[in-house]
PDB file of C-alpha atoms in Angstrom:
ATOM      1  CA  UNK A   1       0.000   0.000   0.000  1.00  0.00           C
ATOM      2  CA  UNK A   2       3.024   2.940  -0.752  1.00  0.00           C
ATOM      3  CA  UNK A   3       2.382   4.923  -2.885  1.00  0.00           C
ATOM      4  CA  UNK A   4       0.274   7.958  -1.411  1.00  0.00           C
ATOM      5  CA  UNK A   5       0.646   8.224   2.596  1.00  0.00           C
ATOM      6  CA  UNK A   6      -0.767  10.332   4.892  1.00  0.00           C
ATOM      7  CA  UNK A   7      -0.439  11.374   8.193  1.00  0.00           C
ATOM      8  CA  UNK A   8      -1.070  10.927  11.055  1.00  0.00           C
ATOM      9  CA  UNK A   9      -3.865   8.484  11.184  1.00  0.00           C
ATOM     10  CA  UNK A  10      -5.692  10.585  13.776  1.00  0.00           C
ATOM     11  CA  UNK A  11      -5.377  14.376  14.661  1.00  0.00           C
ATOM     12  CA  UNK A  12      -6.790  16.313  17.190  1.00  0.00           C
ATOM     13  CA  UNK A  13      -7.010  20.335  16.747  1.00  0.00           C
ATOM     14  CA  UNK A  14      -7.710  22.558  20.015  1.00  0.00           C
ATOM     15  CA  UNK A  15     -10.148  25.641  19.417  1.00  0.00           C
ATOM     16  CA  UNK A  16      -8.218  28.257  17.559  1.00  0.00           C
ATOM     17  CA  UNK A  17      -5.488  26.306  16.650  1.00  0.00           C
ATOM     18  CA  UNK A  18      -4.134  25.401  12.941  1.00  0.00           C
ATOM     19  CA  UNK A  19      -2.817  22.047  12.291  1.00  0.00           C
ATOM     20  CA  UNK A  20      -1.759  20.293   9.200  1.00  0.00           C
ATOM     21  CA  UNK A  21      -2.160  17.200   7.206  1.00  0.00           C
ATOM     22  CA  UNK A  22       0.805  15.844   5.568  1.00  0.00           C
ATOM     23  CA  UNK A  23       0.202  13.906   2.548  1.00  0.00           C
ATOM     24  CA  UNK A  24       3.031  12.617   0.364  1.00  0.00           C
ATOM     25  CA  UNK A  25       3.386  10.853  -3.140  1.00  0.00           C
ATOM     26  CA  UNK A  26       6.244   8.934  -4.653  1.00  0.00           C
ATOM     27  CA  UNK A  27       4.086   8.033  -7.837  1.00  0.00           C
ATOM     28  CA  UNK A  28       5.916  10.523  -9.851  1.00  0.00           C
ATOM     29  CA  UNK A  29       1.954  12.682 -10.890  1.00  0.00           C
ATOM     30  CA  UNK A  30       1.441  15.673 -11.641  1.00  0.00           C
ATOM     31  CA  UNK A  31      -2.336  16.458  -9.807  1.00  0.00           C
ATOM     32  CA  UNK A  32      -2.825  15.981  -6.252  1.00  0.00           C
ATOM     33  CA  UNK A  33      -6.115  16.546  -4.214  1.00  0.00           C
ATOM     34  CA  UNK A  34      -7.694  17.061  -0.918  1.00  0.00           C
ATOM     35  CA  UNK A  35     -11.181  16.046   0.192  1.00  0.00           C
ATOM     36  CA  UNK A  36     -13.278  16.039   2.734  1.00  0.00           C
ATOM     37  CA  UNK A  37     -15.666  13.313   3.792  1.00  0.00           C
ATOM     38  CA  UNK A  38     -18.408  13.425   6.159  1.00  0.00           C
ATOM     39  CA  UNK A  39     -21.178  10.851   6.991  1.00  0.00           C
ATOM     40  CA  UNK A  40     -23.789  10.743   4.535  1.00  0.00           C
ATOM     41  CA  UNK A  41     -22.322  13.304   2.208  1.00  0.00           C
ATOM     42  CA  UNK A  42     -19.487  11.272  -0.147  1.00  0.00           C
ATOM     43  CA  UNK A  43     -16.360  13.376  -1.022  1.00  0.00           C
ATOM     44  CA  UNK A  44     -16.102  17.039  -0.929  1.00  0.00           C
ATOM     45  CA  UNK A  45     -13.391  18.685  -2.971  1.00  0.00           C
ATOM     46  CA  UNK A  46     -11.220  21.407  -1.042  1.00  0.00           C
ATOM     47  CA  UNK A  47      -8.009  21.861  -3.188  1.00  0.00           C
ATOM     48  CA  UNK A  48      -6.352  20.412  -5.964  1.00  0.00           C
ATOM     49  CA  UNK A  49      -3.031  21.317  -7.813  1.00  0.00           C
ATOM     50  CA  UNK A  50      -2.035  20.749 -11.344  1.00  0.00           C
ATOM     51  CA  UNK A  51       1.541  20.834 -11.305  1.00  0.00           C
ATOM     52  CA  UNK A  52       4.084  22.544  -8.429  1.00  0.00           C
ATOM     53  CA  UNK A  53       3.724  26.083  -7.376  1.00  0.00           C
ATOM     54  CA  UNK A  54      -0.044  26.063  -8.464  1.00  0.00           C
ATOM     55  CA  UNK A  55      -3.181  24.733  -6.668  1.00  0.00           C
ATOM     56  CA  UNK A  56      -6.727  25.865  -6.734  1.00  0.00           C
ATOM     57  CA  UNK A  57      -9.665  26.484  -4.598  1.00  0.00           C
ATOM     58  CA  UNK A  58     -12.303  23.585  -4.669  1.00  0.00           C
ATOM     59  CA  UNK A  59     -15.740  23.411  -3.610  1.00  0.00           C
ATOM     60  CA  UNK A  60     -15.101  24.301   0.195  1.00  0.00           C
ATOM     61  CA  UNK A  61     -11.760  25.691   0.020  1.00  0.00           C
ATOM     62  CA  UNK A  62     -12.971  28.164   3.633  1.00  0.00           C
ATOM     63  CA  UNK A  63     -10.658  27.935   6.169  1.00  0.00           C
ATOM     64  CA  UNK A  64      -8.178  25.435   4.795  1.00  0.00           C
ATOM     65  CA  UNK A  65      -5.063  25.963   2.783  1.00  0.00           C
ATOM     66  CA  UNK A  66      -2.612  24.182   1.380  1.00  0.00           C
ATOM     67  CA  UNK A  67       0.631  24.309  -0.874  1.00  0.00           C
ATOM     68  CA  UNK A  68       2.800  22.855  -3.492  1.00  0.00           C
ATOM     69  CA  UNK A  69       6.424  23.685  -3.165  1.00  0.00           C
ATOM     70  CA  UNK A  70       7.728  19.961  -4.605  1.00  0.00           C
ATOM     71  CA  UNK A  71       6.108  17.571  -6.318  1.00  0.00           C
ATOM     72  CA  UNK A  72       5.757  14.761  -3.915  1.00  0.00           C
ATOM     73  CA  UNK A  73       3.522  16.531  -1.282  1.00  0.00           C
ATOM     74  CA  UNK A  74       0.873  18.956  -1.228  1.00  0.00           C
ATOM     75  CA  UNK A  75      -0.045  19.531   2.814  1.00  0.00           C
ATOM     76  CA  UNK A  76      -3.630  20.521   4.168  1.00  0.00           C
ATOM     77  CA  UNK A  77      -3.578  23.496   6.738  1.00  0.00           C
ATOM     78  CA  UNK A  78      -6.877  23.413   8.643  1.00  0.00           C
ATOM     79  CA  UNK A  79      -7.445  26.924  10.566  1.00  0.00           C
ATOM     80  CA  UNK A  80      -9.088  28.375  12.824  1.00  0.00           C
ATOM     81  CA  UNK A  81     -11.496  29.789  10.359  1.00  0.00           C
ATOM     82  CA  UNK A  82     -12.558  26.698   9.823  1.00  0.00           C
ATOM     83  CA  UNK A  83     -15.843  26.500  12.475  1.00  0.00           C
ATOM     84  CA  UNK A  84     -16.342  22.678  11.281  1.00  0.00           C
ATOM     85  CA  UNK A  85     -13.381  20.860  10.789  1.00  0.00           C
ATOM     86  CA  UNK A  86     -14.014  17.446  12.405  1.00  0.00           C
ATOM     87  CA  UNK A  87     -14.253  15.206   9.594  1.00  0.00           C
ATOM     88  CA  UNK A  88     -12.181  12.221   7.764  1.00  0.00           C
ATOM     89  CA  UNK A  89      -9.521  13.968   5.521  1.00  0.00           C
ATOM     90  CA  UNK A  90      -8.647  12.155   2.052  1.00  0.00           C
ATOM     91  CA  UNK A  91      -5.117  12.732  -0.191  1.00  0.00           C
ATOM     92  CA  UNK A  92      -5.482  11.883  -3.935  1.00  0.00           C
ATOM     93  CA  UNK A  93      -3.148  12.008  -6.685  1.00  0.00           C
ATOM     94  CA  UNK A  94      -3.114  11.402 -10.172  1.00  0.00           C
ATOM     95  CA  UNK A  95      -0.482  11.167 -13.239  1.00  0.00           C
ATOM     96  CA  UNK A  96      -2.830  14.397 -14.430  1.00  0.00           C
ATOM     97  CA  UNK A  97      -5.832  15.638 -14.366  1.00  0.00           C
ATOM     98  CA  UNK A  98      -7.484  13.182 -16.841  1.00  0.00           C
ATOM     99  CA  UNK A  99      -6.002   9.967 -15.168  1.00  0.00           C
ATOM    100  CA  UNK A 100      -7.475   7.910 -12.270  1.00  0.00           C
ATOM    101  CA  UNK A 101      -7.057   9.107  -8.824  1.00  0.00           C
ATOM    102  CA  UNK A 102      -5.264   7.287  -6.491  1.00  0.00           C
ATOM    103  CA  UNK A 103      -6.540   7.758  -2.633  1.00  0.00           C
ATOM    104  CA  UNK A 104      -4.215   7.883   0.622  1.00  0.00           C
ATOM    105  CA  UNK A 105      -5.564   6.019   4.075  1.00  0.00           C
ATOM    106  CA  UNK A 106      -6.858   9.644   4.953  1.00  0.00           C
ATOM    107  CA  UNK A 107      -6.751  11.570   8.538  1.00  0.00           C
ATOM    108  CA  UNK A 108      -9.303  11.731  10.967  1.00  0.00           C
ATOM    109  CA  UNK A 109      -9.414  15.178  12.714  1.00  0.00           C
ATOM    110  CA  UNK A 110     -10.813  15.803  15.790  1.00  0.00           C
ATOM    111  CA  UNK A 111     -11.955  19.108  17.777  1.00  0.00           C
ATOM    112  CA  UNK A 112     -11.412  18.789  21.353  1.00  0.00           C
TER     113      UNK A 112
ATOM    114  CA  UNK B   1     -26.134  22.311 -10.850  1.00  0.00           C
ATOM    115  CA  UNK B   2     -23.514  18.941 -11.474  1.00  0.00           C
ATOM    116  CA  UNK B   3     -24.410  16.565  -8.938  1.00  0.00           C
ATOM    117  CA  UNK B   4     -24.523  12.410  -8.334  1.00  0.00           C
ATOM    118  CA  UNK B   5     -27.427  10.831  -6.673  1.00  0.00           C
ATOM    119  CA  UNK B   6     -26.674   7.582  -4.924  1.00  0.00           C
ATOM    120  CA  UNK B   7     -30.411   6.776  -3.837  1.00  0.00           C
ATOM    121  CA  UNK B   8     -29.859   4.279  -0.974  1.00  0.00           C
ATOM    122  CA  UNK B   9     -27.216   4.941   1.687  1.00  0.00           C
ATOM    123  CA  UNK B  10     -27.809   0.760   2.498  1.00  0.00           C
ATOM    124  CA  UNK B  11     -28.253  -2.222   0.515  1.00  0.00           C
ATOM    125  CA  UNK B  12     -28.587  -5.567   1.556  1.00  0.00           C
ATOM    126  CA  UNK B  13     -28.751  -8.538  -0.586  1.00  0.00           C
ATOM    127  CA  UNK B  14     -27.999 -12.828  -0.589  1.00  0.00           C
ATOM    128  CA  UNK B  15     -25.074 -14.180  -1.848  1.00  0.00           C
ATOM    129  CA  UNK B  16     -25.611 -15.479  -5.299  1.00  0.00           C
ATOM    130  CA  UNK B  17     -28.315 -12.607  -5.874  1.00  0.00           C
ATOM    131  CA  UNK B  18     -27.914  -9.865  -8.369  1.00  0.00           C
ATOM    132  CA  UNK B  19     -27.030  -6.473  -7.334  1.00  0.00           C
ATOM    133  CA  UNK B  20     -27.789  -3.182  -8.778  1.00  0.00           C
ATOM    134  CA  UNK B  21     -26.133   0.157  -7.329  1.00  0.00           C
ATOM    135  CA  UNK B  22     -27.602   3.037  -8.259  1.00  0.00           C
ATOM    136  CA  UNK B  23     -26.440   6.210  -9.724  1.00  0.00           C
ATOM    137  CA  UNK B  24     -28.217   9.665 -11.427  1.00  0.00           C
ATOM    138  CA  UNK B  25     -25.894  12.269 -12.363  1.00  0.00           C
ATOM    139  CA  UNK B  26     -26.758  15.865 -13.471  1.00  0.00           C
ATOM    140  CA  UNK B  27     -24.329  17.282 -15.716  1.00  0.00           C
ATOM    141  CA  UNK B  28     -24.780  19.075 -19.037  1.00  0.00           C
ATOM    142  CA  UNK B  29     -21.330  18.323 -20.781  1.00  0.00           C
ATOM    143  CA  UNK B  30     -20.213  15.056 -21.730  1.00  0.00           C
ATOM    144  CA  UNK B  31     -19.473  12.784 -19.004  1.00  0.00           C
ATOM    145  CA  UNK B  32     -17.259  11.298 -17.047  1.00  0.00           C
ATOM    146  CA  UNK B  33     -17.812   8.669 -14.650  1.00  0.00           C
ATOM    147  CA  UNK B  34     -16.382   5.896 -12.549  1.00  0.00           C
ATOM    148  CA  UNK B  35     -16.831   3.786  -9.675  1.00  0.00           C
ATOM    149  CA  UNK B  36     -15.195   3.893  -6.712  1.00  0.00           C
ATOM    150  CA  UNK B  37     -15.079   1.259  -3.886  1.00  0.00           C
ATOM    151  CA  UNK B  38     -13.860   1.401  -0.180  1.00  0.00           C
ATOM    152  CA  UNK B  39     -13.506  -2.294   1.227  1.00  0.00           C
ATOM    153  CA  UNK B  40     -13.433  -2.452   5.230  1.00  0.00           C
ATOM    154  CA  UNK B  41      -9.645  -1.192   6.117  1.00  0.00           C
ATOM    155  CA  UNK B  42      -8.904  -0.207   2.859  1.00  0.00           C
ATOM    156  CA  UNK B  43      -8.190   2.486   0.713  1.00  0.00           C
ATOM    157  CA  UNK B  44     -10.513   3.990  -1.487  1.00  0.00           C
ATOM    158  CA  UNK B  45      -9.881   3.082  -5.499  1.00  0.00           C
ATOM    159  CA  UNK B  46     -10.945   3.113  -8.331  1.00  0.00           C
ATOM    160  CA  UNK B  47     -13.640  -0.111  -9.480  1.00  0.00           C
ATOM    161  CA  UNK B  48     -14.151   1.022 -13.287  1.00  0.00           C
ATOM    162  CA  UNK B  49     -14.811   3.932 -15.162  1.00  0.00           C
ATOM    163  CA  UNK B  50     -17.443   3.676 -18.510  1.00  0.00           C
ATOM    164  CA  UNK B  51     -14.649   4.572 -20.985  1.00  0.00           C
ATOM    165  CA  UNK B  52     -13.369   1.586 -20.681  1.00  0.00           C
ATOM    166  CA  UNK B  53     -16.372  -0.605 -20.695  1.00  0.00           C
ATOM    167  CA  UNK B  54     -14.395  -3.690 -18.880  1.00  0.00           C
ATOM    168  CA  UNK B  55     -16.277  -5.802 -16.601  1.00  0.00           C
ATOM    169  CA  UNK B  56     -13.861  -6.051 -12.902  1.00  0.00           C
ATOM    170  CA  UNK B  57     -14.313  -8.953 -10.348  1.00  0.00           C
ATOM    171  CA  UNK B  58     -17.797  -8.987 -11.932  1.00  0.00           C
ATOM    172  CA  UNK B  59     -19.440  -5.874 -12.214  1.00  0.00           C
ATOM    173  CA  UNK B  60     -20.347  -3.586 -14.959  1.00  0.00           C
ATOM    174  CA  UNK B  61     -22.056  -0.484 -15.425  1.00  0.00           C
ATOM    175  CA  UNK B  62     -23.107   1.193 -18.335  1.00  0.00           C
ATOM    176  CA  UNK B  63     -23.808   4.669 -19.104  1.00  0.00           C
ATOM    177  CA  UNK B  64     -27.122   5.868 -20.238  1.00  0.00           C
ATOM    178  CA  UNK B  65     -27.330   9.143 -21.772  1.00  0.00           C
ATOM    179  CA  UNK B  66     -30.992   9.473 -21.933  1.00  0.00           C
ATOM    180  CA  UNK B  67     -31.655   9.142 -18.303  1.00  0.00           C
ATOM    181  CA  UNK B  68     -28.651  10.699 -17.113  1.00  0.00           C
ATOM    182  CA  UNK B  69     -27.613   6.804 -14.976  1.00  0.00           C
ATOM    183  CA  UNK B  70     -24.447   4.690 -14.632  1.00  0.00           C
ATOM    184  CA  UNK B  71     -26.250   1.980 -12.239  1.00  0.00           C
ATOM    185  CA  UNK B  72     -23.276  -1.052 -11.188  1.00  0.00           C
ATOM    186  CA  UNK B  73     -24.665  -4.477 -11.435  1.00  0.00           C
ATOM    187  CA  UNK B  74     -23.563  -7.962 -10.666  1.00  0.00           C
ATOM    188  CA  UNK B  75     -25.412 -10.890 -11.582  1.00  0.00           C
ATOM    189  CA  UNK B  76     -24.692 -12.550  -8.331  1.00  0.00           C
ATOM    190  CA  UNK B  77     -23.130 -11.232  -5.511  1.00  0.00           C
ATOM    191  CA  UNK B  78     -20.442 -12.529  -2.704  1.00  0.00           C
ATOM    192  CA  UNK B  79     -19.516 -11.521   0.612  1.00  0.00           C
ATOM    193  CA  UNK B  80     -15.951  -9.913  -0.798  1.00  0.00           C
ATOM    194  CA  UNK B  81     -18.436  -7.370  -2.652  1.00  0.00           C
ATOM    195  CA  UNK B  82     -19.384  -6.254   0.758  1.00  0.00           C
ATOM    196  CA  UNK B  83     -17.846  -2.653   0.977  1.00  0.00           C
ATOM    197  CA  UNK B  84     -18.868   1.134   0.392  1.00  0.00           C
ATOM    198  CA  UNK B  85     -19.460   2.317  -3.419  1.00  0.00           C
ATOM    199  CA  UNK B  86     -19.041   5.769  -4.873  1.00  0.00           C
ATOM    200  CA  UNK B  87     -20.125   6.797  -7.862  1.00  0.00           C
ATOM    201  CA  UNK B  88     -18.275  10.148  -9.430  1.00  0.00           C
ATOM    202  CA  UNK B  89     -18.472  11.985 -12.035  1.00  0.00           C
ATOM    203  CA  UNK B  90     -15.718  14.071 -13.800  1.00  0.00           C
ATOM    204  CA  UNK B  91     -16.942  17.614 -15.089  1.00  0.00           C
ATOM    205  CA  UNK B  92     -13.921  18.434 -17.013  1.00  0.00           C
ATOM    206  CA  UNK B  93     -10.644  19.531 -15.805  1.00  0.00           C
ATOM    207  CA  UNK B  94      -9.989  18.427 -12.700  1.00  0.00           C
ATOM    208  CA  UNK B  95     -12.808  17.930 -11.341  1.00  0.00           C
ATOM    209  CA  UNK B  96     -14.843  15.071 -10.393  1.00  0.00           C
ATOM    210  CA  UNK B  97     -17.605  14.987  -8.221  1.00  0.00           C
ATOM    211  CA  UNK B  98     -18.595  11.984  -5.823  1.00  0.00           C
ATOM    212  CA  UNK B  99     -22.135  10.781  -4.699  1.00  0.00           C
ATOM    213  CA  UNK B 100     -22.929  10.600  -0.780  1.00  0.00           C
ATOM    214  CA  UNK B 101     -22.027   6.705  -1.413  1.00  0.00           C
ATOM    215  CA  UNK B 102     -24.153   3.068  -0.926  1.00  0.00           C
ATOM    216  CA  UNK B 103     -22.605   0.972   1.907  1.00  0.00           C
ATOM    217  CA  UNK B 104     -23.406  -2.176   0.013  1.00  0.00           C
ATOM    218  CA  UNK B 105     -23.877  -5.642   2.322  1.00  0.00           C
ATOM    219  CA  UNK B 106     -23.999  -9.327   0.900  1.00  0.00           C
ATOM    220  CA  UNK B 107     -24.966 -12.139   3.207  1.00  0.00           C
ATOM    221  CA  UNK B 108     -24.616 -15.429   3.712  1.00  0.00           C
TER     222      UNK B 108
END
């Protein structure tokens, strides 16, 4: 199962804090994508990224932000803005944007 | 509005009985669309996608135009098929849009 990782497995964020997702690729593509997933509601997009050095908003891109500075990893900052962040966090890549995505283990983040 | 309609959130069925997921999608462009699957401790991947019209570990799905479906069937199910299945639906770009998901269960 290489490929895509993510971590950790589980994250807890304190009110007003930011934390970050790590998600990391070694497939060699060019796209790479963050969703969200809540109960009942499938797969939200929040970013995705094209190549390095560009990324762009999604469909609930509010209070999260992320980056592309090398190829291999594209990291998910949750803020404080965010009001409603406990959910299950998924990490997709793909060789571009036309080719199957491939999906990480994903990050469960938790409010305390 | 682009959206995917998975009508049931749970469906339970006997081994050796045929299975239909269901999917609606709303799109006005040419479509896109695949099928995901999530076993229990797994990864989510991909199942098939209707370019490629391939039948995998049993299942097809077919794209109809006219009412706007890509339903998965299986002319008998087995307990492995037990899992979680998203349908999605690429808009263009990079984009692709998944349905709320049907946890599917096949008994004994």
């Amino acid at each position: 199962d290489g490929g895509i990782t993510q971590s950790p497995k589980y994250l807890f964020r304190k009110e007003g804090q930011n934390v970050t997702l790590s998600c990391e690729q070694n497939l060699n593509h060019d796209a790479m994508y963050w969703y969200r997933q809540d109960p009942g509601q499938g797969l939200r997009l929040i970013y995705y990224s094209q190549i390095v050095n560009d990324f762009q908003k999604g469909d609930i891109a509010e209070g999260y932000s992320v980056s592309r500075e090398k190829k291999e990893s594209f990291p998910l900052t949750v803020t404080s803005a965010q009001k409603n962040p406990t959910a299950f966090y998924l990490c997709a890549s793909s060789k571009t944007g036309q080719e199957t995505q491939y999906f990480g283990p994903g990050t469960r983040l938790l409010v305390l | 509005a682009q959206r995917v309609t998975q009508p049931e959130k749970l469906l339970s069925v006997f081994k050796g009985a045929p299975v239909e997921l269901k999917c609606n999608y709303s799109y006005s462009g040419s479509p896109e669309l695949f099928w995901y699957v999530q076993y229990s401790r797994q990864r989510l991947q991909l199942l098939l996608r209707h370019i490629s019209r391939e039948s995998i570990k049993g299942f097809t799905a077919d794209l109809n135009k006219g009412e706007t479906s890509f339903h998965l069937k299986k002319p008998f199910a087995q307990e492995e098929d037990s899992a979680m299945y998203y349908c999605a639906l690429r808009t263009g770009g990079f984009k692709t849009i998944f349905g709320a998901g049907t946890r599917l269960f096949v008994k004994a």
